[in-house]
Tab-separated table of C-alpha atoms and ligand atoms in Angstrom:
chain	number	residue	atom	x	y	z
Q	1270	MET	CA	-0.847	17.975	54.838
Q	1271	PHE	CA	-1.404	18.071	51.089
Q	1272	LYS	CA	-4.585	16.263	50.259
Q	1273	LEU	CA	-5.044	15.008	46.724
Q	1274	ALA	CA	-7.748	16.734	44.700
Q	1275	GLU	CA	-11.069	14.918	44.799
Q	1276	ARG	CA	-10.813	14.010	41.142
Q	1277	MET	CA	-7.473	12.276	41.736
Q	1278	GLN	CA	-8.944	10.381	44.659
Q	1279	LYS	CA	-11.529	8.962	42.253
Q	1280	ILE	CA	-8.788	7.341	40.183
Q	1281	PRO	CA	-8.172	3.897	41.682
Q	1282	PRO	CA	-4.698	3.168	43.073
Q	1283	TYR	CA	-2.329	1.393	40.773
Q	1284	LEU	CA	-3.462	-2.208	41.219
Q	1285	PHE	CA	-0.215	-3.548	39.850
Q	1286	ALA	CA	1.852	-1.930	42.615
Q	1287	GLU	CA	1.209	-4.830	44.985
Q	1288	LEU	CA	2.125	-7.379	42.327
Q	1289	ASP	CA	5.255	-5.443	41.545
Q	1290	ALA	CA	6.295	-5.614	45.183
Q	1291	MET	CA	5.622	-9.372	45.208
Q	1292	LYS	CA	7.675	-9.824	42.070
Q	1293	LYS	CA	10.619	-7.915	43.586
Q	1294	LYS	CA	10.350	-10.035	46.712
Q	1295	ARG	CA	10.486	-13.282	44.714
Q	1296	ILE	CA	13.519	-12.020	42.803
Q	1297	ALA	CA	15.227	-11.030	46.055
Q	1298	GLU	CA	14.560	-14.557	47.320
Q	1299	GLY	CA	16.503	-15.822	44.353
Q	1300	ALA	CA	13.637	-16.981	42.142
Q	1301	LYS	CA	14.146	-16.762	38.379
Q	1302	VAL	CA	11.034	-14.794	37.581
Q	1303	ILE	CA	9.611	-14.794	34.046
Q	1304	ASP	CA	7.784	-11.518	33.525
Q	1305	LEU	CA	4.982	-11.769	30.992
Q	1306	GLY	CA	3.193	-8.866	32.614
Q	1307	VAL	CA	4.352	-5.732	30.893
Q	1308	GLY	CA	3.325	-4.719	27.394
Q	1309	ASP	CA	6.745	-3.422	26.455
Q	1310	PRO	CA	8.534	-5.027	23.487
Q	1311	ASP	CA	11.807	-6.794	24.309
Q	1312	LEU	CA	13.063	-6.379	20.735
Q	1313	PRO	CA	15.317	-3.402	19.930
Q	1314	THR	CA	14.351	-0.389	17.833
Q	1315	PRO	CA	15.517	-1.130	14.255
Q	1316	ARG	CA	19.028	0.142	13.485
Q	1317	HIS	CA	18.179	2.666	10.753
Q	1318	ILE	CA	15.810	4.459	13.125
Q	1319	VAL	CA	18.463	4.745	15.844
Q	1320	GLU	CA	20.967	6.038	13.270
Q	1321	ALA	CA	18.528	8.711	12.041
Q	1322	MET	CA	18.168	9.952	15.620
Q	1323	LYS	CA	21.936	10.072	16.136
Q	1324	LYS	CA	22.418	12.226	13.057
Q	1325	ALA	CA	19.521	14.500	13.968
Q	1326	VAL	CA	20.751	15.174	17.498
Q	1327	ASP	CA	23.863	16.880	16.065
Q	1328	LYS	CA	21.871	19.444	14.089
Q	1329	VAL	CA	21.454	22.753	15.912
Q	1330	GLU	CA	18.095	23.443	14.270
Q	1331	ARG	CA	16.739	20.223	15.797
Q	1332	GLN	CA	17.688	21.359	19.305
Q	1333	LYS	CA	15.115	24.185	19.446
Q	1334	TYR	CA	11.490	24.159	20.527
Q	1335	PRO	CA	9.513	22.066	18.082
Q	1336	SER	CA	6.202	23.202	16.592
Q	1337	TYR	CA	3.078	22.164	18.509
Q	1338	GLU	CA	1.541	20.137	15.705
Q	1339	GLY	CA	4.773	18.388	14.683
Q	1340	MET	CA	7.239	18.898	11.811
Q	1341	TYR	CA	5.625	19.114	8.417
Q	1342	GLU	CA	7.865	16.341	7.191
Q	1343	PHE	CA	6.787	14.057	10.036
Q	1344	ARG	CA	3.135	14.659	9.238
Q	1345	GLN	CA	3.923	14.089	5.565
Q	1346	ALA	CA	5.524	10.746	6.493
Q	1347	VAL	CA	2.407	9.774	8.480
Q	1348	SER	CA	0.278	10.657	5.480
Q	1349	GLU	CA	2.428	8.455	3.199
Q	1350	PHE	CA	2.221	5.607	5.745
Q	1351	TYR	CA	-1.600	5.745	5.876
Q	1352	ASN	CA	-1.817	5.958	2.110
Q	1353	ARG	CA	0.564	3.050	1.595
Q	1354	ARG	CA	-0.774	0.706	4.268
Q	1355	LYS	CA	-4.447	1.634	4.528
Q	1356	GLY	CA	-5.361	3.456	1.349
Q	1357	VAL	CA	-6.419	6.421	3.501
Q	1358	LYS	CA	-5.634	9.952	2.323
Q	1359	LEU	CA	-4.707	12.372	5.094
Q	1360	SER	CA	-3.863	16.043	4.720
Q	1361	PRO	CA	-0.577	16.703	6.556
Q	1362	GLU	CA	-1.684	20.309	7.186
Q	1363	ARG	CA	-5.107	19.634	8.653
Q	1364	GLU	CA	-5.633	16.001	9.500
Q	1365	ILE	CA	-2.529	14.923	11.462
Q	1366	ILE	CA	-0.835	16.086	14.668
Q	1367	ALA	CA	2.222	14.640	16.389
Q	1368	LEU	CA	1.886	13.346	19.973
Q	1369	ILE	CA	4.349	12.588	22.768
Q	1370	GLY	CA	3.208	8.976	22.529
Q	1371	SER	CA	-0.442	8.216	21.916
Q	1372	LYS	CA	-1.127	7.963	25.665
Q	1373	GLU	CA	-0.519	11.704	25.888
Q	1374	GLY	CA	-3.177	12.450	23.276
Q	1375	ILE	CA	-5.675	10.024	24.799
Q	1376	ALA	CA	-5.173	11.609	28.210
Q	1377	HIS	CA	-5.707	15.137	26.868
Q	1378	LEU	CA	-8.681	14.589	24.559
Q	1379	PRO	CA	-11.400	14.693	27.240
Q	1380	LEU	CA	-10.026	18.020	28.538
Q	1381	ALA	CA	-10.830	19.511	25.166
Q	1382	PHE	CA	-14.429	18.298	24.811
Q	1383	VAL	CA	-15.889	17.036	28.085
Q	1384	ASN	CA	-17.815	19.313	30.456
Q	1385	PRO	CA	-18.364	18.325	34.083
Q	1386	GLY	CA	-21.160	15.762	34.155
Q	1387	ASP	CA	-20.791	14.684	30.517
Q	1388	TYR	CA	-20.519	10.972	29.847
Q	1389	VAL	CA	-17.589	9.244	28.195
Q	1390	LEU	CA	-18.151	5.692	26.977
Q	1391	ILE	CA	-15.251	3.404	27.782
Q	1392	PRO	CA	-14.610	-0.310	27.298
Q	1393	ASP	CA	-14.426	-2.657	30.313
Q	1394	PRO	CA	-11.901	-4.276	30.381
Q	1395	GLY	CA	-9.857	-1.455	28.889
Q	1396	TYR	CA	-6.650	0.550	28.862
Q	1397	PRO	CA	-6.808	2.448	32.198
Q	1398	VAL	CA	-6.102	5.869	30.650
Q	1399	TYR	CA	-9.646	6.162	29.200
Q	1400	TYR	CA	-11.097	6.066	32.709
Q	1401	ALA	CA	-8.472	8.317	34.301
Q	1402	SER	CA	-8.605	10.990	31.591
Q	1403	THR	CA	-12.396	11.104	31.800
Q	1404	ILE	CA	-12.241	11.654	35.559
Q	1405	MET	CA	-9.541	14.316	35.234
Q	1406	ALA	CA	-11.797	16.231	32.869
Q	1407	GLY	CA	-14.731	16.008	35.309
Q	1408	GLY	CA	-16.612	13.579	33.092
Q	1409	ILE	CA	-18.497	10.432	34.050
Q	1410	PRO	CA	-17.116	7.162	32.680
Q	1411	TYR	CA	-19.831	4.816	31.403
Q	1412	GLN	CA	-18.374	1.330	31.189
Q	1413	MET	CA	-19.320	-0.814	28.218
Q	1414	PRO	CA	-18.758	-4.513	28.986
Q	1415	LEU	CA	-16.615	-6.453	26.539
Q	1416	ARG	CA	-17.935	-9.992	26.785
Q	1417	GLU	CA	-16.432	-13.121	25.310
Q	1418	GLU	CA	-19.791	-14.224	23.857
Q	1419	ASN	CA	-19.804	-10.999	21.833
Q	1420	ASN	CA	-16.172	-11.431	20.776
Q	1421	PHE	CA	-15.150	-8.641	23.137
Q	1422	LEU	CA	-17.048	-5.986	21.171
Q	1423	PRO	CA	-19.349	-3.678	23.151
Q	1424	LYS	CA	-23.074	-3.835	22.430
Q	1425	LEU	CA	-23.806	-0.270	21.397
Q	1426	ASP	CA	-27.565	-0.871	21.299
Q	1427	GLU	CA	-27.453	-1.696	25.024
Q	1428	ILE	CA	-26.296	1.814	25.901
Q	1429	PRO	CA	-29.335	3.674	27.268
Q	1430	SER	CA	-30.312	6.451	24.884
Q	1431	GLU	CA	-30.228	9.128	27.645
Q	1432	ILE	CA	-26.586	8.227	28.199
Q	1433	ALA	CA	-25.755	8.101	24.513
Q	1434	LYS	CA	-27.281	11.571	24.103
Q	1435	LYS	CA	-25.199	12.979	26.971
Q	1436	ALA	CA	-21.974	11.264	25.875
Q	1437	LYS	CA	-19.216	13.328	24.295
Q	1438	ILE	CA	-16.631	10.673	23.493
Q	1439	ILE	CA	-16.522	6.914	22.976
Q	1440	PHE	CA	-13.157	5.194	23.304
Q	1441	LEU	CA	-12.682	2.070	21.220
Q	1442	ASN	CA	-9.474	0.086	20.831
Q	1443	TYR	CA	-9.019	-2.562	18.115
Q	1444	PRO	CA	-6.908	-4.627	17.924
Q	1445	ASN	CA	-7.715	-4.639	21.625
Q	1446	ASN	CA	-5.607	-4.467	24.733
Q	1447	PRO	CA	-6.093	-6.527	26.939
Q	1448	THR	CA	-8.407	-9.034	25.181
Q	1449	SER	CA	-6.487	-9.111	21.852
Q	1450	ALA	CA	-9.857	-9.067	20.059
Q	1451	ILE	CA	-10.303	-7.529	16.612
Q	1452	ALA	CA	-13.198	-5.505	15.243
Q	1453	THR	CA	-15.416	-6.706	12.420
Q	1454	LYS	CA	-16.208	-4.347	9.546
Q	1455	GLU	CA	-19.871	-4.464	10.562
Q	1456	PHE	CA	-19.004	-3.321	14.061
Q	1457	ILE	CA	-16.850	-0.440	12.834
Q	1458	LYS	CA	-19.654	0.753	10.539
Q	1459	GLU	CA	-22.156	0.468	13.380
Q	1460	ALA	CA	-19.860	2.474	15.679
Q	1461	ILE	CA	-19.482	5.267	13.111
Q	1462	ASP	CA	-23.256	5.453	12.564
Q	1463	PHE	CA	-23.859	5.427	16.323
Q	1464	CYS	CA	-21.468	8.369	16.747
Q	1465	ILE	CA	-22.989	10.335	13.887
Q	1466	ASP	CA	-26.538	9.764	15.230
Q	1467	ASN	CA	-25.596	10.787	18.778
Q	1468	LYS	CA	-22.998	13.466	17.930
Q	1469	ILE	CA	-20.241	11.613	19.765
Q	1470	ILE	CA	-16.504	11.784	19.103
Q	1471	LEU	CA	-15.218	8.374	18.080
Q	1472	ALA	CA	-11.755	8.118	19.630
Q	1473	HIS	CA	-10.140	5.033	18.168
Q	1474	ASP	CA	-6.997	3.792	19.880
Q	1475	TYR	CA	-5.133	2.001	17.104
Q	1476	ALA	CA	-1.856	1.337	18.967
Q	1477	TYR	CA	-1.730	-2.304	17.762
Q	1478	GLY	CA	-2.872	-1.605	14.208
Q	1479	GLU	CA	0.221	-3.119	12.610
Q	1480	ILE	CA	0.770	-6.046	15.002
Q	1481	CYS	CA	-1.236	-8.637	13.057
Q	1482	PHE	CA	-0.796	-12.335	12.223
Q	1483	ASP	CA	-1.907	-15.004	9.765
Q	1484	ARG	CA	-2.364	-12.524	6.908
Q	1485	TYR	CA	-4.958	-10.584	8.903
Q	1486	ARG	CA	-4.840	-6.805	8.448
Q	1487	ALA	CA	-6.512	-4.638	11.100
Q	1488	PRO	CA	-8.340	-1.806	9.351
Q	1489	SER	CA	-8.036	1.823	10.318
Q	1490	PHE	CA	-11.473	3.193	11.230
Q	1491	LEU	CA	-10.693	5.986	8.733
Q	1492	GLU	CA	-11.049	3.493	5.883
Q	1493	PHE	CA	-14.833	3.496	6.386
Q	1494	ASP	CA	-17.521	5.767	4.906
Q	1495	ASN	CA	-18.235	8.932	6.884
Q	1496	ALA	CA	-15.531	8.105	9.447
Q	1497	PHE	CA	-13.924	11.522	9.030
Q	1498	ASP	CA	-17.155	13.160	10.288
Q	1499	VAL	CA	-16.621	11.851	13.823
Q	1500	THR	CA	-13.315	10.024	14.198
Q	1501	ILE	CA	-9.981	10.809	15.776
Q	1502	GLU	CA	-7.579	7.895	15.467
Q	1503	PHE	CA	-4.684	7.585	17.912
Q	1504	ASN	CA	-1.644	5.840	16.601
Q	1505	SER	CA	1.818	5.223	17.870
Q	1506	LEU	CA	5.266	4.165	16.785
Q	1507	SER	CA	5.735	2.434	20.166
Q	1508	LYS	CA	4.498	-1.037	19.265
Q	1509	THR	CA	4.915	-0.903	15.481
Q	1510	TYR	CA	8.656	-0.164	15.630
Q	1511	ASN	CA	9.635	-1.152	19.201
Q	1512	MET	CA	9.890	2.513	20.193
Q	1513	THR	CA	8.052	2.665	23.524
Q	1514	GLY	CA	10.795	4.688	25.198
Q	1515	TRP	CA	11.049	7.292	22.448
Q	1516	ARG	CA	7.641	8.839	23.098
Q	1517	ILE	CA	6.273	9.480	19.656
Q	1518	GLY	CA	2.814	8.938	18.256
Q	1519	PHE	CA	0.198	10.877	16.361
Q	1520	ALA	CA	-3.509	11.549	16.034
Q	1521	CYS	CA	-5.308	11.799	12.713
Q	1522	GLY	CA	-8.774	12.188	11.268
Q	1523	ASN	CA	-11.421	14.849	11.889
Q	1524	GLU	CA	-9.957	18.352	11.679
Q	1525	GLU	CA	-12.220	19.971	14.271
Q	1526	ILE	CA	-11.454	17.305	16.891
Q	1527	LEU	CA	-7.710	17.597	16.215
Q	1528	LYS	CA	-7.925	21.380	16.659
Q	1529	GLY	CA	-9.558	20.928	20.050
Q	1530	LEU	CA	-6.872	18.514	21.178
Q	1531	LEU	CA	-4.154	20.833	19.876
Q	1532	LYS	CA	-5.606	23.703	21.893
Q	1533	VAL	CA	-5.089	21.690	25.070
Q	1534	LYS	CA	-1.621	20.613	23.994
Q	1535	THR	CA	-0.389	24.110	23.178
Q	1536	ASN	CA	-1.141	24.991	26.790
Q	1537	VAL	CA	0.440	21.901	28.296
Q	1538	ASP	CA	3.441	20.744	26.274
Q	1539	SER	CA	5.723	22.078	23.575
Q	1540	GLY	CA	5.766	19.231	21.127
Q	1541	VAL	CA	8.002	16.270	20.343
Q	1542	PHE	CA	11.808	16.693	20.253
Q	1543	GLU	CA	12.563	17.113	16.549
Q	1544	ALA	CA	15.405	14.592	16.581
Q	1545	VAL	CA	12.847	12.017	17.738
Q	1546	GLN	CA	10.534	13.140	14.931
Q	1547	GLU	CA	13.372	12.557	12.462
Q	1548	ALA	CA	13.684	9.030	13.821
Q	1549	GLY	CA	9.923	8.715	13.377
Q	1550	ILE	CA	10.215	9.824	9.753
Q	1551	ALA	CA	12.889	7.175	9.155
Q	1552	ALA	CA	10.598	4.577	10.732
Q	1553	LEU	CA	7.448	5.496	8.789
Q	1554	ARG	CA	9.286	5.831	5.463
Q	1555	GLY	CA	11.368	2.711	6.066
Q	1556	ASP	CA	10.938	-0.745	4.624
Q	1557	ASP	CA	7.680	-2.389	5.761
Q	1558	GLU	CA	9.627	-5.641	6.020
Q	1559	VAL	CA	10.682	-4.393	9.465
Q	1560	ILE	CA	7.058	-4.604	10.634
Q	1561	ASP	CA	6.558	-8.029	9.033
Q	1562	GLU	CA	9.576	-9.338	10.888
Q	1563	ILE	CA	8.319	-8.048	14.254
Q	1564	CYS	CA	4.943	-9.706	13.618
Q	1565	ARG	CA	6.614	-12.966	12.616
Q	1566	VAL	CA	8.462	-13.078	15.931
Q	1567	TYR	CA	5.293	-12.471	17.959
Q	1568	SER	CA	3.244	-15.000	16.008
Q	1569	GLU	CA	5.813	-17.707	16.675
Q	1570	ARG	CA	5.740	-16.919	20.396
Q	1571	ARG	CA	1.948	-16.819	20.313
Q	1572	ASP	CA	1.784	-20.332	18.901
Q	1573	ILE	CA	4.127	-21.667	21.572
Q	1574	LEU	CA	2.204	-20.028	24.407
Q	1575	VAL	CA	-1.358	-20.702	23.248
Q	1576	ASP	CA	-0.675	-24.307	22.188
Q	1577	GLY	CA	1.037	-24.817	25.535
Q	1578	LEU	CA	-1.787	-23.268	27.550
Q	1579	ASN	CA	-4.406	-25.323	25.779
Q	1580	LYS	CA	-2.399	-28.501	26.225
Q	1581	ILE	CA	-2.277	-28.024	29.961
Q	1582	GLY	CA	-5.973	-27.293	30.223
Q	1583	LEU	CA	-6.191	-23.511	30.163
Q	1584	LYS	CA	-8.492	-21.877	27.643
Q	1585	ALA	CA	-7.020	-19.262	25.345
Q	1586	LYS	CA	-7.656	-18.473	21.693
Q	1587	LYS	CA	-4.918	-17.663	19.226
Q	1588	PRO	CA	-5.160	-13.914	18.699
Q	1589	LYS	CA	-5.078	-12.467	15.179
Q	1590	ALA	CA	-3.398	-9.323	16.471
Q	1591	THR	CA	-1.622	-7.587	19.406
Q	1592	PHE	CA	1.118	-9.178	21.488
Q	1593	TYR	CA	-1.207	-10.386	24.237
Q	1594	VAL	CA	-2.869	-13.665	25.074
Q	1595	TRP	CA	-6.099	-13.358	27.056
Q	1596	CYS	CA	-6.587	-16.503	29.036
Q	1597	LYS	CA	-9.487	-17.762	31.118
Q	1598	VAL	CA	-8.452	-18.934	34.564
Q	1599	PRO	CA	-10.232	-21.198	37.073
Q	1600	MET	CA	-10.255	-18.691	39.956
Q	1601	LYS	CA	-10.207	-14.946	40.676
Q	1602	SER	CA	-7.585	-13.349	38.470
Q	1603	ILE	CA	-5.569	-11.781	41.287
Q	1604	GLU	CA	-5.532	-15.038	43.212
Q	1605	PHE	CA	-4.352	-16.920	40.120
Q	1606	VAL	CA	-1.608	-14.406	39.398
Q	1607	LYS	CA	-0.354	-14.452	42.984
Q	1608	LYS	CA	-0.273	-18.248	43.114
Q	1609	MET	CA	1.412	-18.451	39.731
Q	1610	LEU	CA	4.110	-16.061	40.912
Q	1611	GLU	CA	4.605	-17.883	44.188
Q	1612	SER	CA	4.786	-21.411	42.809
Q	1613	ALA	CA	5.887	-20.976	39.183
Q	1614	GLY	CA	7.734	-17.663	39.233
Q	1615	ILE	CA	5.665	-16.280	36.372
Q	1616	VAL	CA	4.232	-12.788	36.243
Q	1617	ALA	CA	1.079	-12.014	34.258
Q	1618	THR	CA	-1.504	-9.260	34.567
Q	1619	PRO	CA	-4.810	-10.009	36.338
Q	1620	GLY	CA	-7.745	-9.156	34.095
Q	1621	VAL	CA	-9.602	-7.341	36.848
Q	1622	GLY	CA	-6.916	-4.640	36.706
Q	1623	PHE	CA	-8.487	-3.549	33.427
Q	1624	GLY	CA	-12.036	-3.407	34.788
Q	1625	SER	CA	-14.558	-5.662	36.491
Q	1626	PHE	CA	-15.433	-7.475	33.253
Q	1627	GLY	CA	-11.814	-8.553	33.028
Q	1628	GLU	CA	-12.339	-10.752	36.101
Q	1629	GLY	CA	-11.697	-14.425	35.467
Q	1630	TYR	CA	-9.005	-13.732	32.872
Q	1631	VAL	CA	-5.269	-13.187	32.894
Q	1632	ARG	CA	-3.229	-11.330	30.264
Q	1633	PHE	CA	0.091	-12.759	29.130
Q	1634	ALA	CA	2.377	-10.484	27.091
Q	1635	LEU	CA	4.453	-12.088	24.330
Q	1636	THR	CA	7.384	-9.836	25.076
Q	1637	LYS	CA	9.975	-12.488	25.905
Q	1638	GLU	CA	12.030	-14.808	23.703
Q	1639	LYS	CA	10.462	-18.075	22.643
Q	1640	GLU	CA	12.843	-20.155	24.777
Q	1641	ILE	CA	11.640	-18.270	27.832
Q	1642	ILE	CA	8.006	-18.713	26.806
Q	1643	LYS	CA	8.633	-22.441	26.411
Q	1644	GLU	CA	10.012	-22.551	29.900
Q	1645	ALA	CA	7.009	-20.600	31.186
Q	1646	VAL	CA	4.698	-23.233	29.709
Q	1647	GLU	CA	6.669	-26.025	31.394
Q	1648	ARG	CA	6.526	-24.268	34.730
Q	1649	LEU	CA	2.803	-23.647	34.301
Q	1650	GLU	CA	2.210	-27.314	33.655
Q	1651	LYS	CA	3.868	-28.213	36.950
Q	1652	PHE	CA	2.015	-25.418	38.735
Q	1653	LEU	CA	-1.400	-26.529	37.477
Q	1654	GLY	CA	-0.609	-30.173	38.161
Q	1655	SER	CA	0.017	-29.318	41.796
Q	1656	ASN	CA	-3.095	-27.198	42.226
E	1924	LIG	C1	0.791	0.870	24.453
E	1924	LIG	C2	-0.586	1.438	24.331
E	1924	LIG	C3	-0.820	2.787	24.014
E	1924	LIG	C4	0.141	3.889	23.930
E	1924	LIG	O1	1.361	3.858	23.820
E	1924	LIG	P1	2.271	5.119	23.606
E	1924	LIG	O2	3.600	4.574	23.888
E	1924	LIG	O3	1.855	6.198	24.558
E	1924	LIG	O4	2.067	5.550	22.196
E	1924	LIG	C5	-2.109	3.201	23.817
E	1924	LIG	N1	-3.127	2.376	23.933
E	1924	LIG	C6	-2.962	1.101	24.249
E	1924	LIG	C7	-4.162	0.244	24.354
E	1924	LIG	C8	-1.695	0.586	24.482
E	1924	LIG	O5	-1.550	-0.682	24.848
């Protein structure tokens, strides 16, 4: 009786629903399933952050409607964080707004700047929200392939100039989900120049900016010359501090772009619960050792998984960042994932779920203890031996 709007029909059904059902079935059958599918940290939110929230909840002034742009002190804490970790100066008044998780900001940005028929450049494979938010704004997604031979960076000079001229936004995401690739300085400079030349908003999704290994540091795009002319950077406390459930992130960079996003937000939501912002302040102002420790845990798991995969004949590189391993598989990704679940009881995400150029790959998340990852490798060895 109630037909979905045409724009919603254009958003593909949740591909992972079928896999989810299969996983539940295996569990019901008594299988001990190891889920390396979801990108949700297993580690707890650090204690001092939880305590800050508990204290804040008791304060009456924190129980009211928050401001749209976020508490001044939260934005101040973001500014200190960027200055301390990236050497980037941000004005808390003009160059930062709080978000209800960065996904919220990413989903609302196209509504602020995209007219029906405008192009939005999105990576393929990529985080599905770039595609969905473009469609919801009436825009046309233009998929930029991320190919292994180009280190999973899009080739900007392959984008036809008519499309580049009609594009309003380009979404980029480094360190990258799902490929775990990182951006070179040359690429970031090229992307900024491309956006300046074509008057395109550079929306950089920096959700994994702090999840780095082997002394690598993933730069903020705002560290580069002229970046503030075109860039909005989306950032989040979700992955940095194991706070996915808290729903707090922020956007920073170009003032005009932030104002546009805030105009949408003031008409949709009423900001982030201030007690959660107080927890965010405690996180951002806390000891950076907390982040180092989280990265140490992931890098240890990464070594176990990647060494194991390579030993049993699957090809995966050790990522320098993110908590994902992007692994080439010898068949269609959905087929591989289904078989792996059936015979080894392991869940991973088929690459094709992130776009057609993700076909032939599977994404493993490093969000389980190392003992469990070791067991996953053993099971995989048996599984591949029998196939
Ligand atoms: C996890 C993730 C986000 C957003 O997370 P929030 O919890 O909404 O801040 C954004 N982009 C990518 C690529 C992610 O993996």
